[in-house]
Short mmCIF file of C-alpha atoms in Angstrom, two decimals:
data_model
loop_
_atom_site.label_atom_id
_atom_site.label_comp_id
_atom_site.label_asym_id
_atom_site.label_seq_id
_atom_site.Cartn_x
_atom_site.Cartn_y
_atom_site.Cartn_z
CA UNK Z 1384 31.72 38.54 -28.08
CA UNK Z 1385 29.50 36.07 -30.32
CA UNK Z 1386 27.65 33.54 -29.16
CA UNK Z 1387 26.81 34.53 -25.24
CA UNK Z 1388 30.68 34.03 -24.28
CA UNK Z 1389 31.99 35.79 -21.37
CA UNK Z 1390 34.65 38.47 -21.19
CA UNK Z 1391 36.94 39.61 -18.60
CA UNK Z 1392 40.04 41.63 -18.26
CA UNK Z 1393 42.23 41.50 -15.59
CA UNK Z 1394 45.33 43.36 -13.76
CA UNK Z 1395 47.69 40.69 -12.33
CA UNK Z 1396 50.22 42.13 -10.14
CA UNK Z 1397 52.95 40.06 -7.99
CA UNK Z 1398 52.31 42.80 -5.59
CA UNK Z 1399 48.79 42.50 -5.03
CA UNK Z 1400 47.60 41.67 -1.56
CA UNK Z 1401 44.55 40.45 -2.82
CA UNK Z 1402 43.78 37.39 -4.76
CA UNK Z 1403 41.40 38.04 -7.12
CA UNK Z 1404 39.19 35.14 -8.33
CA UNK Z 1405 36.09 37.12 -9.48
CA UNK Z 1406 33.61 35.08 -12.37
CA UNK Z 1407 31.02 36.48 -14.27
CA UNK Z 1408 30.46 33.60 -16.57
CA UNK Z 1409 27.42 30.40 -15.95
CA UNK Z 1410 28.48 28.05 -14.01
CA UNK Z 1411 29.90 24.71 -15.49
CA UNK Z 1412 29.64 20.81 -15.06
CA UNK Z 1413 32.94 20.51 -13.91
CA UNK Z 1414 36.05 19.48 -12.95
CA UNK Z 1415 39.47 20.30 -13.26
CA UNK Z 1416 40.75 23.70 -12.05
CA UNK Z 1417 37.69 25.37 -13.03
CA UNK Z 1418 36.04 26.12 -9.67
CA UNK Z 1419 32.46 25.05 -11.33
CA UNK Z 1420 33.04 27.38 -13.95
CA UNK Z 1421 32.43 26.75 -17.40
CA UNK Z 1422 35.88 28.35 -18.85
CA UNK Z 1423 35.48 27.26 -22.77
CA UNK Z 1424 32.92 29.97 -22.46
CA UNK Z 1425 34.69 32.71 -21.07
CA UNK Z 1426 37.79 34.84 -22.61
CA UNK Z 1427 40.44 36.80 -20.92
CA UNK Z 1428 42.62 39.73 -21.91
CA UNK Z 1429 44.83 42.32 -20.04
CA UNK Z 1430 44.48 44.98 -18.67
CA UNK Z 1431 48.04 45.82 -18.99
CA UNK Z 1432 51.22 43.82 -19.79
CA UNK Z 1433 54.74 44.14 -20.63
CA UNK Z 1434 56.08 43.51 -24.27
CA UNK Z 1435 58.57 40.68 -23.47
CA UNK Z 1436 58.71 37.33 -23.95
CA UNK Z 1437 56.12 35.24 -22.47
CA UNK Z 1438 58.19 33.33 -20.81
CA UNK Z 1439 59.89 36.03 -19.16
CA UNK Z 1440 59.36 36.58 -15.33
CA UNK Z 1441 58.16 40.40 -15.73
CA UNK Z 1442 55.65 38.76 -18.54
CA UNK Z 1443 52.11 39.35 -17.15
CA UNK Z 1444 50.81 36.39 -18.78
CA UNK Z 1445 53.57 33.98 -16.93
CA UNK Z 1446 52.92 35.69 -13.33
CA UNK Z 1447 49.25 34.98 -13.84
CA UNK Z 1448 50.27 31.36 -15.23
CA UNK Z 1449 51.53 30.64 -11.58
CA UNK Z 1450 49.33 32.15 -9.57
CA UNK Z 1451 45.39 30.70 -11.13
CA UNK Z 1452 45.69 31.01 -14.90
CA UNK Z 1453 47.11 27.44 -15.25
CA UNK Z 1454 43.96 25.84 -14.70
CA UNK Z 1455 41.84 28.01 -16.15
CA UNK Z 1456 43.30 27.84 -19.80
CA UNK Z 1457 43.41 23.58 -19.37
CA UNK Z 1458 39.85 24.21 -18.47
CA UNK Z 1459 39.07 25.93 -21.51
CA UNK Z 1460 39.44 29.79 -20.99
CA UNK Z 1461 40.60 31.58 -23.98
CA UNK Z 1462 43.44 34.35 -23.26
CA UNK Z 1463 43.98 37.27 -25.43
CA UNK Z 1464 47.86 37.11 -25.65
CA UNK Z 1465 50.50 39.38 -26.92
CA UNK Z 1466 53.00 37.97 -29.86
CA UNK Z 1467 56.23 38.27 -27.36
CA UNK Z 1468 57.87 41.01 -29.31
CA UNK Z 1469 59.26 44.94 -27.77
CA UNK Z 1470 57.63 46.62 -30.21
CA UNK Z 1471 54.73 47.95 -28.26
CA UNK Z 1472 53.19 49.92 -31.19
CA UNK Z 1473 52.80 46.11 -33.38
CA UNK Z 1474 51.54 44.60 -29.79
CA UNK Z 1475 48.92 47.33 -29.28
CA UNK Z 1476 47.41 47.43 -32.98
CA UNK Z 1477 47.51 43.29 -32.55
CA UNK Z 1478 46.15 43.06 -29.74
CA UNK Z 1479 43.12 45.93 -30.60
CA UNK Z 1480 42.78 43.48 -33.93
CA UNK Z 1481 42.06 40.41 -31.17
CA UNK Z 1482 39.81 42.54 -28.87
CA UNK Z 1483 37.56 43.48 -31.83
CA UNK Z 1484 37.50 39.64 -32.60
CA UNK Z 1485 36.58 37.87 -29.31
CA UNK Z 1486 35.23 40.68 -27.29
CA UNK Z 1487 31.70 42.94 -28.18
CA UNK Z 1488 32.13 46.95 -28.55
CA UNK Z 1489 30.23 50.12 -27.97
CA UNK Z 1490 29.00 52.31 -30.31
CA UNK Z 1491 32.57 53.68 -29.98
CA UNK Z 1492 34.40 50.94 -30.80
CA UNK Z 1493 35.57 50.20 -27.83
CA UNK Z 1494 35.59 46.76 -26.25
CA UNK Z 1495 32.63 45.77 -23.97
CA UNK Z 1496 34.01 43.45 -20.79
CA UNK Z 1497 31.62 41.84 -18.66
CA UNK Z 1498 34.14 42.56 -15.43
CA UNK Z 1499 36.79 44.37 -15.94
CA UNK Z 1500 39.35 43.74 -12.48
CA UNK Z 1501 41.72 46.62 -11.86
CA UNK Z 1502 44.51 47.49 -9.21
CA UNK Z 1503 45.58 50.85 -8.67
CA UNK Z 1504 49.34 52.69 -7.91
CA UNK Z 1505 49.87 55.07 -4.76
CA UNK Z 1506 50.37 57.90 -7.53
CA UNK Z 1507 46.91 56.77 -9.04
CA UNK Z 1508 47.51 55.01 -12.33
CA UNK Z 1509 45.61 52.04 -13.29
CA UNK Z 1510 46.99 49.50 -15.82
CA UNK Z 1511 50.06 51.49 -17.24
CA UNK Z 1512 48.11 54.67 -17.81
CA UNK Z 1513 50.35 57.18 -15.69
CA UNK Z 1514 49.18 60.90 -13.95
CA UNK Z 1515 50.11 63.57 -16.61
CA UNK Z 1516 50.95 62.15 -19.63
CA UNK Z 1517 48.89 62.03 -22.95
CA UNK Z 1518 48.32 58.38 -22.48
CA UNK Z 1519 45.78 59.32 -19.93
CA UNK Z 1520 43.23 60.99 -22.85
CA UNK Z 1521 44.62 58.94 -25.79
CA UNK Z 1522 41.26 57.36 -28.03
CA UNK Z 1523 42.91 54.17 -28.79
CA UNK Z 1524 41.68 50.97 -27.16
CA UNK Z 1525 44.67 49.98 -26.23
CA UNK Z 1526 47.54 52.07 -25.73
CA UNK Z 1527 51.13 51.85 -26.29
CA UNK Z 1528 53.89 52.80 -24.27
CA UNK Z 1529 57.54 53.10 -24.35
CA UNK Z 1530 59.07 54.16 -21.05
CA UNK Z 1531 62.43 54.00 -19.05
CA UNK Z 1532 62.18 51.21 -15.93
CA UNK Z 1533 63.99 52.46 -12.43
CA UNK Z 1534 67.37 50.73 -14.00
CA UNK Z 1535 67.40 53.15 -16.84
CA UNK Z 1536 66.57 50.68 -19.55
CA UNK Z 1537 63.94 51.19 -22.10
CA UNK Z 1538 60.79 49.38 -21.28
CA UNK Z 1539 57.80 48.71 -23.63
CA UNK Z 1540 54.32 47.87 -22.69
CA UNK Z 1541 50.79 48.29 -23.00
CA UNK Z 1542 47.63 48.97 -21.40
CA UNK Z 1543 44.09 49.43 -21.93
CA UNK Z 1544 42.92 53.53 -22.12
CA UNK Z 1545 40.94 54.63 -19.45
CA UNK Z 1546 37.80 54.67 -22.32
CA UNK Z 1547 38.39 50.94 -22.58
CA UNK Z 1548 38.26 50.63 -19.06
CA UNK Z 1549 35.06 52.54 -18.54
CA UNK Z 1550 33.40 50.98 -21.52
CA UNK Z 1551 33.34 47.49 -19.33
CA UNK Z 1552 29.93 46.53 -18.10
CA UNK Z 1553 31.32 46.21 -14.59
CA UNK Z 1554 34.64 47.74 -13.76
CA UNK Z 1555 36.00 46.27 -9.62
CA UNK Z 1556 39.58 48.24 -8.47
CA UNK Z 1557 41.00 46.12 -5.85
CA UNK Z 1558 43.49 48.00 -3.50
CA UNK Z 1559 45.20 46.11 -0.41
CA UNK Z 1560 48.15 46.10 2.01
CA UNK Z 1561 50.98 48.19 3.54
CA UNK Z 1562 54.51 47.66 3.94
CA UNK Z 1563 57.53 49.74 5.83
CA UNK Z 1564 57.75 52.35 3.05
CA UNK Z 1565 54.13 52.98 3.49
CA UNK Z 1566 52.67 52.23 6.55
CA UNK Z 1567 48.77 53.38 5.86
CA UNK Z 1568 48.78 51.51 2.76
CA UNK Z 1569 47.22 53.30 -0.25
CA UNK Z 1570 44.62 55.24 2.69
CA UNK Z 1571 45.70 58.92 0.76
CA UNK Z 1572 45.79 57.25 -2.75
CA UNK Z 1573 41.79 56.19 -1.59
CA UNK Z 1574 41.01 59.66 -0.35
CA UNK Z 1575 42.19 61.38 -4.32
CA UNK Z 1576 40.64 58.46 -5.87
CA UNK Z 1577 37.09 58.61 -3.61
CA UNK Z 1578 36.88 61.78 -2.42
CA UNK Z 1579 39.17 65.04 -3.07
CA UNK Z 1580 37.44 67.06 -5.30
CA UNK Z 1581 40.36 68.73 -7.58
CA UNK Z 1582 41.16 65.69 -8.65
CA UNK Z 1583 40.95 64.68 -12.29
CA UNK Z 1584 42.43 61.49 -14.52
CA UNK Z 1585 45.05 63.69 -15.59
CA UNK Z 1586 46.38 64.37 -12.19
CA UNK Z 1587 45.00 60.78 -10.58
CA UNK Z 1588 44.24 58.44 -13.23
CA UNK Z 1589 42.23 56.16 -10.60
CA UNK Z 1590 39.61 59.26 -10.10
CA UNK Z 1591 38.39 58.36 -13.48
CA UNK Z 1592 36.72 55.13 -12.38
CA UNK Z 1593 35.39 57.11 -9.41
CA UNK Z 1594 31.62 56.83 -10.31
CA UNK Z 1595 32.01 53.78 -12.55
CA UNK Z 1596 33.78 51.19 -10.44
CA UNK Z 1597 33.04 49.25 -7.38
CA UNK Z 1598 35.82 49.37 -4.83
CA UNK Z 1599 37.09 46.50 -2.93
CA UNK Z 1600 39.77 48.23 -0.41
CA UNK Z 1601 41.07 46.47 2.99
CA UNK Z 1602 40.75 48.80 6.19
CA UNK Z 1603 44.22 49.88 6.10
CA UNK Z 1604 43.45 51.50 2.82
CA UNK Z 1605 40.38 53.22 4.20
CA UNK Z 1606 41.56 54.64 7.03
CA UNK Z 1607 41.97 57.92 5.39
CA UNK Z 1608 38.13 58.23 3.90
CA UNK Z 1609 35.20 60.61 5.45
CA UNK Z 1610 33.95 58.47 8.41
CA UNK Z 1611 30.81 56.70 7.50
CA UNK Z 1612 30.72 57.99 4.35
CA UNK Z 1613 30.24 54.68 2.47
CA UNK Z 1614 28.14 52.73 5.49
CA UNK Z 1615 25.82 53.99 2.50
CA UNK Z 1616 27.82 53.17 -0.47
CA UNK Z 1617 24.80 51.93 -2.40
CA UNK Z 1618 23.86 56.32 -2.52
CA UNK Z 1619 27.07 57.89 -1.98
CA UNK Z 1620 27.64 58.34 -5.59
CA UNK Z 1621 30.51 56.25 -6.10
CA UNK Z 1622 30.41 53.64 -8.53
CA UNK Z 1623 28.48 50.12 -7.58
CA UNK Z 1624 30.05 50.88 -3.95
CA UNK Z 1625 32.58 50.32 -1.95
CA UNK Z 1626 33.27 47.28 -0.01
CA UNK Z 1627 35.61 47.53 2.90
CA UNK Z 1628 37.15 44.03 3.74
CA UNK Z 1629 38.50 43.15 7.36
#
């Protein structure tokens, strides 16, 4: 945006293994929660997030509250915030109107984030853009979605399009952990997002970021991956790199 300020976008999950504390803004004087970081010149947005009430527990905003937003925001950081309404179509259009305000765009129109963080789904989606559904080429910003949840209630939310995503002047997916369902993790998610070559963002939304993102994946989750193959991540083509923590 205006002025030299900062602009990030983050995807806060309560089921990310990784905690993601990632600045790209000058350092600060001080104090507070702010880590050294000057947060009254930084702003925050989304990268997806449920239309409900920001209070509620499946609220993006209120996870994020808890786990490092807290401090941030008494620190100074402006957050781009939904209104707190179900209608994801008035959210979206609102919430495009804010981008535009606080946050730079291309020659596209679409918002320009310093760093934008990502996770990504064993079926490939990033934010709440889903494998084979129009959302994955829509030209909005930010999209809208209306969906049934696993309890077969009608859920609304939104997310940023993959173009919004690979406008960003630095895009990091973050992908961690295993549990009993899935004991290697996200290692075959990895391989269609890194490597299989049939693989597009309709099929594996994740694939998109393939030569724009850096990738910060634990070992678990690169298991899977052509051995060696990114000992020379700085030439293998994909993205920034990928970083392979132990």
């Amino acid at each position: 945006g205006g002025g030299g300020r900062r602009a990030a976008a983050a995807h806060v999950s309560h089921s990310e293994h990784i905690h993601h504390r990632v600045h790209r803004c000058r350092p600060g004087r001080g104090g507070g929660g702010g880590g050294g970081v000057d947060w009254s010149n930084c702003v925050m947005g989304f990268v997806s997030h449920r239309c409900v009430a920001l209070d509620d527990d499946g609220a993006t905003y209120h996870k994020a509250l808890g786990k490092f937003l807290q401090s941030w925001v008494d620190s100074g950081l402006t957050v781009l915030n939904l209104g707190g309404s179900t209608d994801a179509e008035a959210e979206a259009a609102a919430y495009e109107a804010a981008l535009a305000q606080h946050v730079a765009r291309d020659a596209e129109g679409y918002p320009v984030f310093d760093l934008c963080l990502i996770g990504v789904g064993m079926d490939g989606h990033v934010g709440s853009i889903y494998p084979n559904i129009p959302d994955v080429e829509s030209t909005r910003a930010v999209v809208p979605i209306t969906g049934v949840d696993g309890m077969g209630r009608v859920s609304t939310k939104l997310s940023l399009s993959l173009r919004s995503m690979l406008a960003s002047r630095s895009c990091v997916v973050a992908c961690a952990g295993k549990s009993a369902k899935a004991p290697l993790g996200k290692a075959r998610a990895m391989v269609r997002a890194l490597e299989a070559p049939d693989e597009t963002p309709m099929t594996f939304p994740a694939s998109a970021l393939r030569t724009k993102a850096t990738w910060l994946i634990d070992q678990d989750s690169a298991v899977l991956l052509a051995s060696g193959a990114y000992a020379r991540s700085r030439t293998s083509g994909v993205g920034a790199g990928v970083a392979i923590l132990p």
